C-alpha cells in the first residue's frame, strides 16, 4: 500500500462493556466457585484492554500490524482495535514554524539576513509516517533550503541607477515573494504529505557588514530624489514668476537681470536654510 487509507474501528464503549463483563465476571467466578480456570479469561480481558484508543479532535492514529500498514483513524472518539496493532499518533493541527535567521546572498550577491514564518499541517498521514524519516525535521530543513533558493532569485531592493531595475524585490514585493515561497515549499513538502497553509518572510535586513553602507546609500538616494523634486518645483515657480511679470508688465527686465533674478530665486527656493534677503532701496541701476 502506497497511499493513506481511512478506517473506522470498532466502538470502544461496546468493547469496554465486554471487557468489564469478562474481567469482573472471571474474578467473581474465582471467588464464588474457587476455580482457577477463569484466570485465563482475565488474561484475555487484559490483552483486549490494550486495544483501546482515544482519538482527540484534529489528531490521528496510524495503525500497523507487524510492520504492515493497516490504516489511519482520523475521526475523533473512543475506539477499540486489534491489541497487536502498533499505534502511531500524528497531529492534524496547523503548526507554526519560525525559521532561524539565515545569512544568504540575494540575486545581486549582497549578503542579507532572512527568515520565514511557515504555517503547515499534515494532510497525508501515510507519507508523513513512512515516506520520510521525521516529518517535523523534514519541514525545518526544507524550509531553510527554500528560503535560500528564494533569496538567490530576487534582489533585496531596486538599484535602477546601476542598471538593476527589477519588477520583484524581496523588500517591496511582499505578495509576489510570499506566493513564490509557498509554491516552492509546497513542491518540497508534498513528499512528506504536508500541506502549506501560509508562508511569508518574517525578517529581512542587510547583513551587519554592509548594513551601514546600504543605509547611507538609501539616504543618499532619498536626498537625491528630494532635491530633484525641489529643483523641479523651483524651476516651475521661477517660470511662473517671470511669466506673470511679463504678462502684467510690472517690470521689464533685460536678459542679464532675468538671469540674476532666476539665480537668486533658485538659491532661495533650493537652499536648506532660510535666506536673509537684502533690500535694495535704490533704483535698478544702482
mmCIF file of N, CA and C in Angstrom, residues 2 6-7 9 12 31 38 45 50 69-70 75 87 98 117-118 149 155 166 182 184 204 207 227 238 247-248 283:
data_model
loop_
_atom_site.group_PDB
_atom_site.id
_atom_site.type_symbol
_atom_site.label_atom_id
_atom_site.label_comp_id
_atom_site.label_asym_id
_atom_site.label_seq_id
_atom_site.Cartn_x
_atom_site.Cartn_y
_atom_site.Cartn_z
ATOM 1 N N UNK A 2 0.576 2.165 -0.937
ATOM 2 C CA UNK A 2 1.396 3.352 -1.112
ATOM 3 C C UNK A 2 0.653 4.639 -0.776
ATOM 4 N N UNK A 6 -8.249 5.407 5.158
ATOM 5 C CA UNK A 6 -9.025 5.812 6.330
ATOM 6 C C UNK A 6 -9.905 4.641 6.771
ATOM 7 N N UNK A 7 -9.811 4.290 8.044
ATOM 8 C CA UNK A 7 -10.633 3.206 8.592
ATOM 9 C C UNK A 7 -11.381 3.701 9.818
ATOM 10 N N UNK A 9 -12.576 1.999 13.322
ATOM 11 C CA UNK A 9 -12.509 0.788 14.165
ATOM 12 C C UNK A 9 -13.818 0.519 14.899
ATOM 13 N N UNK A 12 -15.571 1.703 20.924
ATOM 14 C CA UNK A 12 -14.824 1.447 22.148
ATOM 15 C C UNK A 12 -15.713 1.194 23.353
ATOM 16 N N UNK A 31 -13.881 -16.297 42.922
ATOM 17 C CA UNK A 31 -14.211 -16.138 44.351
ATOM 18 C C UNK A 31 -15.333 -17.076 44.766
ATOM 19 N N UNK A 38 -10.884 -19.471 35.341
ATOM 20 C CA UNK A 38 -11.218 -18.134 34.800
ATOM 21 C C UNK A 38 -10.029 -17.170 34.755
ATOM 22 N N UNK A 45 -8.950 -10.685 28.895
ATOM 23 C CA UNK A 45 -9.558 -9.359 29.070
ATOM 24 C C UNK A 45 -8.480 -8.276 29.137
ATOM 25 N N UNK A 50 -5.650 -3.609 25.858
ATOM 26 C CA UNK A 50 -4.563 -2.918 25.167
ATOM 27 C C UNK A 50 -5.057 -2.283 23.872
ATOM 28 N N UNK A 69 1.154 -1.693 7.064
ATOM 29 C CA UNK A 69 0.214 -0.587 7.266
ATOM 30 C C UNK A 69 -1.217 -1.083 7.119
ATOM 31 N N UNK A 70 -2.027 -0.806 8.129
ATOM 32 C CA UNK A 70 -3.427 -1.235 8.134
ATOM 33 C C UNK A 70 -4.351 -0.097 7.743
ATOM 34 N N UNK A 75 -11.256 10.054 12.581
ATOM 35 C CA UNK A 75 -12.452 10.504 13.302
ATOM 36 C C UNK A 75 -12.191 10.449 14.801
ATOM 37 N N UNK A 87 0.383 1.518 17.270
ATOM 38 C CA UNK A 87 -0.387 2.755 17.086
ATOM 39 C C UNK A 87 0.564 3.952 17.131
ATOM 40 N N UNK A 98 8.783 29.155 12.822
ATOM 41 C CA UNK A 98 9.541 30.381 12.597
ATOM 42 C C UNK A 98 11.000 29.984 12.432
ATOM 43 N N UNK A 117 8.207 32.588 8.150
ATOM 44 C CA UNK A 117 7.179 32.034 9.037
ATOM 45 C C UNK A 117 6.297 31.116 8.204
ATOM 46 N N UNK A 118 6.231 29.864 8.616
ATOM 47 C CA UNK A 118 5.503 28.846 7.859
ATOM 48 C C UNK A 118 4.360 28.289 8.694
ATOM 49 N N UNK A 149 17.010 29.409 -1.606
ATOM 50 C CA UNK A 149 16.773 29.476 -3.049
ATOM 51 C C UNK A 149 15.993 30.734 -3.409
ATOM 52 N N UNK A 155 16.489 40.317 -5.942
ATOM 53 C CA UNK A 155 17.352 41.256 -5.215
ATOM 54 C C UNK A 155 16.649 41.791 -3.979
ATOM 55 N N UNK A 166 14.506 45.783 -11.244
ATOM 56 C CA UNK A 166 13.755 44.527 -11.143
ATOM 57 C C UNK A 166 12.291 44.810 -10.824
ATOM 58 N N UNK A 182 5.525 30.023 -1.051
ATOM 59 C CA UNK A 182 4.515 28.988 -0.803
ATOM 60 C C UNK A 182 4.577 27.897 -1.876
ATOM 61 N N UNK A 184 7.176 27.042 -3.750
ATOM 62 C CA UNK A 184 8.411 26.281 -3.594
ATOM 63 C C UNK A 184 8.307 25.302 -2.436
ATOM 64 N N UNK A 204 13.774 40.453 7.402
ATOM 65 C CA UNK A 204 14.578 40.759 6.221
ATOM 66 C C UNK A 204 15.407 41.996 6.488
ATOM 67 N N UNK A 207 22.924 42.165 5.858
ATOM 68 C CA UNK A 207 23.859 41.626 6.835
ATOM 69 C C UNK A 207 24.623 42.761 7.501
ATOM 70 N N UNK A 227 15.883 66.354 -3.675
ATOM 71 C CA UNK A 227 16.469 67.504 -4.369
ATOM 72 C C UNK A 227 15.892 67.645 -5.777
ATOM 73 N N UNK A 238 9.877 79.780 -10.685
ATOM 74 C CA UNK A 238 10.603 80.874 -11.346
ATOM 75 C C UNK A 238 9.976 81.182 -12.695
ATOM 76 N N UNK A 247 3.517 89.318 -18.224
ATOM 77 C CA UNK A 247 2.110 89.411 -18.588
ATOM 78 C C UNK A 247 1.476 90.697 -18.067
ATOM 79 N N UNK A 248 1.769 91.054 -16.834
ATOM 80 C CA UNK A 248 1.176 92.236 -16.204
ATOM 81 C C UNK A 248 2.017 93.491 -16.419
ATOM 82 N N UNK A 283 17.591 102.423 -7.049
ATOM 83 C CA UNK A 283 16.997 102.079 -8.335
ATOM 84 C C UNK A 283 17.601 100.774 -8.838
#
